[in-house]
Amino acid sequence: MNRIEIRLSGFGGQGIILAGYILGKAAALYDHKHATMTQNYGPESRGGACSAQVIIADAPVSYPHLTQPQVVVAMSQEAYTKYAGELAEGGLLVIDQDLVRPNGDGQRMQVRVAGIPATRIAEQMGRKMIANIAMLGCLAALDQTVSADALRRAVRESVPKGTEDMNLKAFERGYEHGQKLQYDLPGEA
Amino acid sequence: MNRIEIRLSGFGGQGIILAGYILGKAAALYDHKHATMTQNYGPESRGGACSAQVIIADAPVSYPHLTQPQVVVAMSQEAYTKYAGELAEGGLLVIDQDLVRPNGDGQRMQVRVAGIPATRIAEQMGRKMIANIAMLGCLAALDQTVSADALRRAVRESVPKGTEDMNLKAFERGYEHGQKLQYDLPGEA
């Protein structure tokens, strides 16, 4: 069975859970795969590190526990420190390049690291809260577990009414950034 | 470690995922416990059985997979058939009594079964979509894993703006129903 584990992480208020929700929805409803999304509450939901675990598979996911993710997205230094080390060999680490300084702590050597100025893109567009969607766009360009078109549809259906176009624009900005990175990443064929 | 596993289930459109989200939020933010909520997508998100898995514990939940829930809520016959059997010995099964006819299939003998007319209550109040909150109110009366006050706060903060009062009223209707049931349930002290 093909099974991909993805960890999205950052701090509370960045829309990490919504991004995870959208990722699972896109995979299941539009790419016709199976998916689960697990969110942790606890102290992290009161402002600290925040994480969504998404599992996407060809068959029903009976075990939604993340063992060793192939993809980790970290949108804060704390999230990077906490989760970068769990990435599988050869996996993909996507960071917000303005918020995370990779120091190699606990990070495997054999991973691909992609930096995207997601929060800066969002601020330039006047809405910091859409950084999560710019990040999803970047992820769509770098990892094809979920198709970009499925993600676009899920974004449109999941963000607050009236913000669809702005969110989709942020998605495209992230996507373009990711496409450029794709050719520079070490470890890419 | 004290760990309680709860399965909420029904069909798509009943607000099962929102109910699960509220349950986890109430436990973590207002009862100061740890919680995870896992939602399944897949064919079930296109109209079939729908389920949210909530785990509430005294310490961080590192294993969000439900093994044998102490509480199962079933708001559809299909959900009952699929999930009633996994309930732990001595556990609590809450069903929408107008939508589920318990037939004992796969259901352990040593469980408590509580019926609540959640959908009927919601329809009487003019909004079928609040049946999930009436169900949460009933659950709060029958099982004290999450306090009723924490749930009230989480309901108020999680339902769409403008519907808070109506949802809280549905919660109280369910709660009162649950309190009455509490004294009738076989297996109760």
Tab-separated table of C-alpha atoms in Angstrom:
chain	number	residue	atom	x	y	z
A	1	MET	CA	0.000	0.000	0.000
A	2	ASN	CA	1.220	3.439	-0.882
A	3	ARG	CA	1.144	5.570	2.255
A	4	ILE	CA	2.519	9.090	2.623
A	5	GLU	CA	2.831	10.820	5.994
A	6	ILE	CA	2.965	14.599	6.140
A	7	ARG	CA	3.545	16.815	9.182
A	8	LEU	CA	2.552	20.479	8.991
A	9	SER	CA	3.814	22.521	11.925
A	10	GLY	CA	4.194	26.070	13.126
A	11	PHE	CA	2.723	28.164	15.915
A	12	GLY	CA	-0.904	28.749	16.865
A	13	GLY	CA	-2.656	31.278	14.649
A	14	GLN	CA	-0.764	30.442	11.448
A	15	GLY	CA	-3.571	28.294	10.104
A	16	ILE	CA	-1.646	25.038	10.334
A	17	ILE	CA	-4.740	22.985	11.137
A	18	LEU	CA	-6.713	24.521	8.280
A	19	ALA	CA	-3.828	23.723	5.909
A	20	GLY	CA	-3.862	20.118	7.117
A	21	TYR	CA	-7.615	19.938	6.715
A	22	ILE	CA	-7.344	21.235	3.139
A	23	LEU	CA	-4.575	18.783	2.285
A	24	GLY	CA	-6.610	15.800	3.453
A	25	LYS	CA	-9.755	17.055	1.772
A	26	ALA	CA	-7.976	17.618	-1.546
A	27	ALA	CA	-6.501	14.125	-1.461
A	28	ALA	CA	-9.769	12.414	-0.570
A	29	LEU	CA	-12.432	14.362	-2.415
A	30	TYR	CA	-10.613	15.356	-5.594
A	31	ASP	CA	-7.724	12.928	-5.949
A	32	HIS	CA	-9.902	10.054	-4.715
A	33	LYS	CA	-7.430	8.741	-2.216
A	34	HIS	CA	-7.915	7.995	1.471
A	35	ALA	CA	-6.754	10.415	4.113
A	36	THR	CA	-6.829	11.202	7.804
A	37	MET	CA	-5.942	14.424	9.558
A	38	THR	CA	-5.034	14.478	13.233
A	39	GLN	CA	-4.763	17.672	15.210
A	40	ASN	CA	-3.175	17.956	18.606
A	41	TYR	CA	-4.619	20.217	21.222
A	42	GLY	CA	-2.952	20.689	24.575
A	43	PRO	CA	-0.537	23.399	25.638
A	44	GLU	CA	0.414	23.900	21.979
A	45	SER	CA	-3.100	25.056	21.201
A	46	ARG	CA	-2.580	27.883	23.671
A	47	GLY	CA	0.131	29.549	21.576
A	48	GLY	CA	3.099	27.189	21.331
A	49	ALA	CA	4.018	24.713	18.619
A	50	CYS	CA	1.083	23.564	16.595
A	51	SER	CA	0.915	20.533	14.340
A	52	ALA	CA	-1.351	18.714	11.926
A	53	GLN	CA	-0.612	15.154	10.857
A	54	VAL	CA	-1.958	14.131	7.481
A	55	ILE	CA	-1.807	10.600	6.149
A	56	ILE	CA	-2.684	9.900	2.529
A	57	ALA	CA	-2.987	6.404	1.163
A	58	ASP	CA	-4.460	4.248	-1.581
A	59	ALA	CA	-6.530	2.292	0.926
A	60	PRO	CA	-8.393	3.268	4.115
A	61	VAL	CA	-6.037	4.537	6.796
A	62	SER	CA	-6.615	2.366	9.831
A	63	TYR	CA	-3.537	3.619	11.643
A	64	PRO	CA	-3.534	7.431	11.655
A	65	HIS	CA	-0.396	7.659	13.765
A	66	LEU	CA	2.538	9.258	12.027
A	67	THR	CA	5.624	7.068	12.237
A	68	GLN	CA	8.215	8.685	9.994
A	69	PRO	CA	6.913	11.426	7.720
A	70	GLN	CA	8.155	11.808	4.164
A	71	VAL	CA	7.286	15.499	4.302
A	72	VAL	CA	7.660	17.982	7.174
A	73	VAL	CA	6.602	21.608	6.842
A	74	ALA	CA	7.918	23.888	9.610
A	75	MET	CA	6.696	27.456	9.851
A	76	SER	CA	8.425	28.325	13.134
A	77	GLN	CA	11.821	27.691	14.724
A	78	GLU	CA	10.219	25.751	17.546
A	79	ALA	CA	8.371	23.541	15.090
A	80	TYR	CA	11.594	22.972	13.155
A	81	THR	CA	13.454	21.990	16.309
A	82	LYS	CA	10.663	19.687	17.373
A	83	TYR	CA	9.866	17.951	14.096
A	84	ALA	CA	12.704	18.211	11.541
A	85	GLY	CA	14.480	15.251	13.070
A	86	GLU	CA	11.624	12.844	12.499
A	87	LEU	CA	11.773	13.219	8.713
A	88	ALA	CA	12.441	10.030	6.763
A	89	GLU	CA	15.690	9.578	4.869
A	90	GLY	CA	15.351	11.289	1.496
A	91	GLY	CA	12.311	13.214	2.725
A	92	LEU	CA	11.305	16.784	2.026
A	93	LEU	CA	11.582	19.569	4.601
A	94	VAL	CA	9.822	22.810	3.719
A	95	ILE	CA	10.471	25.814	5.958
A	96	ASP	CA	9.394	29.410	6.092
A	97	GLN	CA	12.820	30.831	5.266
A	98	ASP	CA	12.281	34.068	7.193
A	99	LEU	CA	11.089	32.353	10.355
A	100	VAL	CA	13.280	29.266	10.483
A	101	ARG	CA	17.039	29.100	10.535
A	102	PRO	CA	18.012	25.494	9.862
A	103	ASN	CA	20.810	24.598	12.236
A	104	GLY	CA	20.996	20.944	11.395
A	105	ASP	CA	20.065	19.988	14.964
A	106	GLY	CA	18.591	16.565	14.834
A	107	GLN	CA	18.123	16.903	11.122
A	108	ARG	CA	19.222	14.082	8.859
A	109	MET	CA	21.707	14.912	6.132
A	110	GLN	CA	19.873	13.071	3.394
A	111	VAL	CA	16.798	15.240	3.155
A	112	ARG	CA	15.818	17.924	0.680
A	113	VAL	CA	15.321	21.334	2.269
A	114	ALA	CA	13.209	23.983	0.557
A	115	GLY	CA	12.816	27.493	1.869
A	116	ILE	CA	9.869	29.664	0.960
A	117	PRO	CA	9.111	33.204	2.169
A	118	ALA	CA	5.493	32.231	2.838
A	119	THR	CA	4.824	34.781	5.554
A	120	ARG	CA	6.552	37.532	3.550
A	121	ILE	CA	4.449	36.709	0.475
A	122	ALA	CA	1.331	36.877	2.609
A	123	GLU	CA	2.352	40.181	4.187
A	124	GLN	CA	3.067	41.645	0.755
A	125	MET	CA	-0.447	40.659	-0.199
A	126	GLY	CA	-1.710	42.430	2.910
A	127	ARG	CA	-2.972	39.382	4.801
A	128	LYS	CA	-0.525	37.563	7.011
A	129	MET	CA	-3.092	34.835	7.623
A	130	ILE	CA	-2.759	33.428	4.104
A	131	ALA	CA	0.852	32.323	4.599
A	132	ASN	CA	-0.438	28.798	5.203
A	133	ILE	CA	-1.981	28.705	1.735
A	134	ALA	CA	1.178	30.064	0.075
A	135	MET	CA	2.969	27.240	1.843
A	136	LEU	CA	0.510	24.692	0.448
A	137	GLY	CA	1.144	26.052	-3.038
A	138	CYS	CA	4.870	25.583	-2.590
A	139	LEU	CA	4.341	22.068	-1.301
A	140	ALA	CA	2.185	21.228	-4.329
A	141	ALA	CA	5.062	22.151	-6.651
A	142	LEU	CA	7.647	20.150	-4.723
A	143	ASP	CA	5.701	17.027	-3.818
A	144	GLN	CA	3.034	15.430	-5.972
A	145	THR	CA	1.289	13.355	-3.312
A	146	VAL	CA	-1.719	15.646	-3.720
A	147	SER	CA	-2.318	17.259	-7.108
A	148	ALA	CA	-2.202	21.026	-7.433
A	149	ASP	CA	-5.651	21.072	-9.014
A	150	ALA	CA	-7.181	19.119	-6.139
A	151	LEU	CA	-5.574	21.541	-3.714
A	152	ARG	CA	-6.923	24.557	-5.605
A	153	ARG	CA	-10.442	23.151	-5.397
A	154	ALA	CA	-10.101	22.315	-1.710
A	155	VAL	CA	-8.701	25.784	-0.940
A	156	ARG	CA	-11.627	27.421	-2.711
A	157	GLU	CA	-14.107	25.355	-0.714
A	158	SER	CA	-12.449	25.624	2.680
A	159	VAL	CA	-11.400	29.225	3.235
A	160	PRO	CA	-13.808	31.846	4.579
A	161	LYS	CA	-16.335	33.193	2.076
A	162	GLY	CA	-15.029	36.278	0.304
A	163	THR	CA	-11.358	35.352	0.709
A	164	GLU	CA	-11.251	32.649	-1.981
A	165	ASP	CA	-9.539	34.709	-4.685
A	166	MET	CA	-6.929	36.122	-2.356
A	167	ASN	CA	-6.146	32.670	-1.006
A	168	LEU	CA	-5.889	31.188	-4.486
A	169	LYS	CA	-3.534	33.981	-5.468
A	170	ALA	CA	-1.355	33.181	-2.452
A	171	PHE	CA	-1.458	29.527	-3.500
A	172	GLU	CA	-0.176	30.425	-6.982
A	173	ARG	CA	2.577	32.625	-5.564
A	174	GLY	CA	3.755	29.726	-3.437
A	175	TYR	CA	3.394	27.316	-6.328
A	176	GLU	CA	5.553	29.432	-8.617
A	177	HIS	CA	8.174	29.748	-5.924
A	178	GLY	CA	8.144	25.993	-5.453
A	179	GLN	CA	8.496	25.350	-9.177
A	180	LYS	CA	11.620	27.495	-9.317
A	181	LEU	CA	13.077	25.725	-6.294
A	182	GLN	CA	12.407	22.335	-7.745
A	183	TYR	CA	15.310	22.634	-10.129
A	184	ASP	CA	17.747	23.824	-7.500
A	185	LEU	CA	17.102	21.275	-4.808
A	186	PRO	CA	20.005	18.978	-4.073
A	187	GLY	CA	18.945	15.396	-4.306
A	188	GLU	CA	16.492	16.033	-7.099
A	189	ALA	CA	16.910	13.943	-10.247
B	1	MET	CA	-1.888	7.648	32.463
B	2	ASN	CA	-5.580	8.261	32.248
B	3	ARG	CA	-6.620	7.977	28.605
B	4	ILE	CA	-10.162	8.073	27.244
B	5	GLU	CA	-11.008	7.239	23.646
B	6	ILE	CA	-14.214	8.554	22.121
B	7	ARG	CA	-15.665	7.805	18.679
B	8	LEU	CA	-18.300	10.145	17.253
B	9	SER	CA	-19.955	8.797	14.114
B	10	GLY	CA	-22.845	9.408	11.771
B	11	PHE	CA	-23.234	10.439	8.162
B	12	GLY	CA	-21.714	13.347	6.290
B	13	GLY	CA	-23.494	16.657	6.926
B	14	GLN	CA	-24.460	15.916	10.544
B	15	GLY	CA	-21.583	17.938	11.935
B	16	ILE	CA	-19.753	14.959	13.392
B	17	ILE	CA	-16.304	16.451	12.748
B	18	LEU	CA	-17.288	19.784	14.306
B	19	ALA	CA	-18.578	17.934	17.366
B	20	GLY	CA	-15.260	16.097	17.630
B	21	TYR	CA	-13.351	19.316	17.227
B	22	ILE	CA	-15.388	20.944	20.016
B	23	LEU	CA	-14.901	17.978	22.328
B	24	GLY	CA	-11.118	18.084	21.937
B	25	LYS	CA	-11.006	21.843	22.279
B	26	ALA	CA	-13.108	21.812	25.440
B	27	ALA	CA	-10.883	19.173	27.028
B	28	ALA	CA	-7.623	20.919	26.129
B	29	LEU	CA	-8.385	24.596	26.470
B	30	TYR	CA	-10.838	24.653	29.343
B	31	ASP	CA	-10.317	21.402	31.221
B	32	HIS	CA	-6.540	21.653	30.722
B	33	LYS	CA	-6.082	18.113	29.501
B	34	HIS	CA	-4.376	16.860	26.383
B	35	ALA	CA	-6.360	15.845	23.350
B	36	THR	CA	-6.149	14.820	19.721
B	37	MET	CA	-8.887	14.698	17.130
B	38	THR	CA	-8.539	12.570	14.012
B	39	GLN	CA	-10.917	12.874	11.105
B	40	ASN	CA	-11.178	10.375	8.306
B	41	TYR	CA	-11.779	11.518	4.785
B	42	GLY	CA	-12.222	9.030	1.962
B	43	PRO	CA	-15.446	7.701	0.502
B	44	GLU	CA	-17.169	8.433	3.811
B	45	SER	CA	-16.598	12.152	3.322
B	46	ARG	CA	-18.662	11.905	0.152
B	47	GLY	CA	-21.849	11.071	2.021
B	48	GLY	CA	-21.363	7.721	3.733
B	49	ALA	CA	-20.359	6.983	7.305
B	50	CYS	CA	-18.393	9.754	8.921
B	51	SER	CA	-16.297	9.554	12.042
B	52	ALA	CA	-14.203	11.640	14.396
B	53	GLN	CA	-11.837	10.020	16.880
B	54	VAL	CA	-11.084	12.011	19.995
B	55	ILE	CA	-8.500	10.994	22.563
B	56	ILE	CA	-8.313	12.802	25.879
B	57	ALA	CA	-5.529	12.202	28.361
B	58	ASP	CA	-3.631	13.621	31.298
B	59	ALA	CA	-0.386	13.668	29.326
B	60	PRO	CA	0.442	14.423	25.682
B	61	VAL	CA	-1.170	11.941	23.315
B	62	SER	CA	1.634	10.434	21.269
B	63	TYR	CA	-0.516	7.673	19.860
B	64	PRO	CA	-3.717	9.158	18.418
B	65	HIS	CA	-4.968	5.812	17.140
B	66	LEU	CA	-8.162	4.634	18.733
B	67	THR	CA	-7.799	1.105	20.061
B	68	GLN	CA	-10.957	0.397	22.059
B	69	PRO	CA	-13.139	3.398	22.770
B	70	GLN	CA	-14.880	3.829	26.098
B	71	VAL	CA	-17.533	5.960	24.384
B	72	VAL	CA	-19.138	5.547	20.953
B	73	VAL	CA	-21.734	7.972	19.647
B	74	ALA	CA	-23.660	6.746	16.590
B	75	MET	CA	-25.990	9.082	14.742
B	76	SER	CA	-26.806	6.741	11.855
B	77	GLN	CA	-27.578	3.057	11.419
B	78	GLU	CA	-24.507	2.581	9.244
B	79	ALA	CA	-22.306	4.195	11.889
B	80	TYR	CA	-23.870	1.968	14.555
B	81	THR	CA	-23.242	-1.157	12.501
B	82	LYS	CA	-19.682	-0.111	11.791
B	83	TYR	CA	-18.583	1.116	15.217
B	84	ALA	CA	-20.802	-0.220	18.044
B	85	GLY	CA	-18.832	-3.447	18.166
B	86	GLU	CA	-15.536	-1.777	18.973
B	87	LEU	CA	-16.810	-0.357	22.268
B	88	ALA	CA	-14.906	-1.440	25.367
B	89	GLU	CA	-16.565	-3.649	27.957
B	90	GLY	CA	-18.622	-1.443	30.261
B	91	GLY	CA	-18.454	1.412	27.769
B	92	LEU	CA	-21.123	3.921	26.844
B	93	LEU	CA	-23.001	3.821	23.538
B	94	VAL	CA	-25.066	6.905	22.716
B	95	ILE	CA	-27.376	6.705	19.719
B	96	ASP	CA	-29.832	8.976	17.990
B	97	GLN	CA	-32.899	6.963	18.944
B	98	ASP	CA	-34.904	7.964	15.871
B	99	LEU	CA	-32.137	7.113	13.415
B	100	VAL	CA	-30.603	4.025	14.949
B	101	ARG	CA	-32.302	0.758	15.775
B	102	PRO	CA	-29.909	-1.212	17.953
B	103	ASN	CA	-29.979	-4.811	16.790
B	104	GLY	CA	-27.192	-6.078	18.953
B	105	ASP	CA	-25.107	-6.974	15.904
B	106	GLY	CA	-21.525	-7.005	16.978
B	107	GLN	CA	-22.456	-5.130	20.119
B	108	ARG	CA	-21.147	-6.331	23.443
B	109	MET	CA	-23.686	-7.101	26.130
B	110	GLN	CA	-21.891	-5.266	28.874
B	111	VAL	CA	-22.274	-1.733	27.609
B	112	ARG	CA	-24.605	1.066	28.599
B	113	VAL	CA	-26.875	2.244	25.788
B	114	ALA	CA	-28.439	5.694	25.857
B	115	GLY	CA	-30.897	6.909	23.258
B	116	ILE	CA	-31.463	10.576	22.605
B	117	PRO	CA	-33.773	12.155	20.021
B	118	ALA	CA	-31.018	14.577	18.980
B	119	THR	CA	-32.204	15.126	15.430
B	120	ARG	CA	-35.830	15.494	16.581
B	121	ILE	CA	-34.817	18.088	19.196
B	122	ALA	CA	-32.928	19.993	16.508
B	123	GLU	CA	-35.833	19.829	14.086
B	124	GLN	CA	-38.207	21.079	16.783
B	125	MET	CA	-35.860	24.012	17.221
B	126	GLY	CA	-36.011	24.601	13.481
B	127	ARG	CA	-32.401	23.767	12.653
B	128	LYS	CA	-31.562	20.173	11.886
B	129	MET	CA	-27.877	21.043	11.797
B	130	ILE	CA	-27.661	21.515	15.567
B	131	ALA	CA	-28.402	17.858	16.342
B	132	ASN	CA	-24.668	17.346	16.838
B	133	ILE	CA	-24.632	19.898	19.661
B	134	ALA	CA	-27.708	18.396	21.333
B	135	MET	CA	-25.818	15.109	21.200
B	136	LEU	CA	-22.790	16.699	22.881
B	137	GLY	CA	-25.047	18.014	25.643
B	138	CYS	CA	-26.393	14.516	26.258
B	139	LEU	CA	-22.883	13.103	26.284
B	140	ALA	CA	-21.823	15.715	28.844
B	141	ALA	CA	-24.534	14.534	31.219
B	142	LEU	CA	-23.703	10.852	30.818
B	143	ASP	CA	-19.913	10.930	30.737
B	144	GLN	CA	-17.741	13.332	32.703
B	145	THR	CA	-14.521	13.006	30.701
B	146	VAL	CA	-15.054	16.577	29.548
B	147	SER	CA	-16.889	18.980	31.844
B	148	ALA	CA	-20.188	20.483	30.743
B	149	ASP	CA	-18.888	23.996	31.374
B	150	ALA	CA	-15.825	23.455	29.202
B	151	LEU	CA	-18.100	22.144	26.460
B	152	ARG	CA	-20.398	25.155	26.722
B	153	ARG	CA	-17.433	27.481	26.276
B	154	ALA	CA	-16.060	25.496	23.361
B	155	VAL	CA	-19.481	25.388	21.672
B	156	ARG	CA	-19.823	29.155	21.988
B	157	GLU	CA	-16.406	29.697	20.416
B	158	SER	CA	-16.659	27.137	17.636
B	159	VAL	CA	-20.074	27.450	16.023
B	160	PRO	CA	-20.787	29.999	13.272
B	161	LYS	CA	-21.240	33.567	14.468
B	162	GLY	CA	-24.874	34.366	15.185
B	163	THR	CA	-25.811	30.762	15.985
B	164	GLU	CA	-24.225	30.620	19.444
B	165	ASP	CA	-27.414	30.998	21.463
B	166	MET	CA	-29.349	28.496	19.428
B	167	ASN	CA	-26.526	25.972	19.689
B	168	LEU	CA	-26.221	26.475	23.433
B	169	LYS	CA	-29.955	25.963	23.775
B	170	ALA	CA	-29.649	22.693	21.865
B	171	PHE	CA	-26.794	21.731	24.166
B	172	GLU	CA	-28.984	22.317	27.227
B	173	ARG	CA	-31.853	20.322	25.747
B	174	GLY	CA	-29.508	17.418	25.177
B	175	TYR	CA	-27.973	17.840	28.615
B	176	GLU	CA	-31.348	17.711	30.348
B	177	HIS	CA	-32.281	14.618	28.393
B	178	GLY	CA	-29.005	13.002	29.375
B	179	GLN	CA	-29.505	13.841	33.040
B	180	LYS	CA	-32.865	12.111	33.048
B	181	LEU	CA	-31.406	9.070	31.321
B	182	GLN	CA	-28.573	8.845	33.758
B	183	TYR	CA	-30.794	7.399	36.419
B	184	ASP	CA	-32.379	4.845	34.131
B	185	LEU	CA	-29.311	3.375	32.544
B	186	PRO	CA	-28.622	-0.230	33.383
B	187	GLY	CA	-25.126	-0.611	34.699
B	188	GLU	CA	-25.127	2.735	36.427
B	189	ALA	CA	-24.351	2.783	40.130
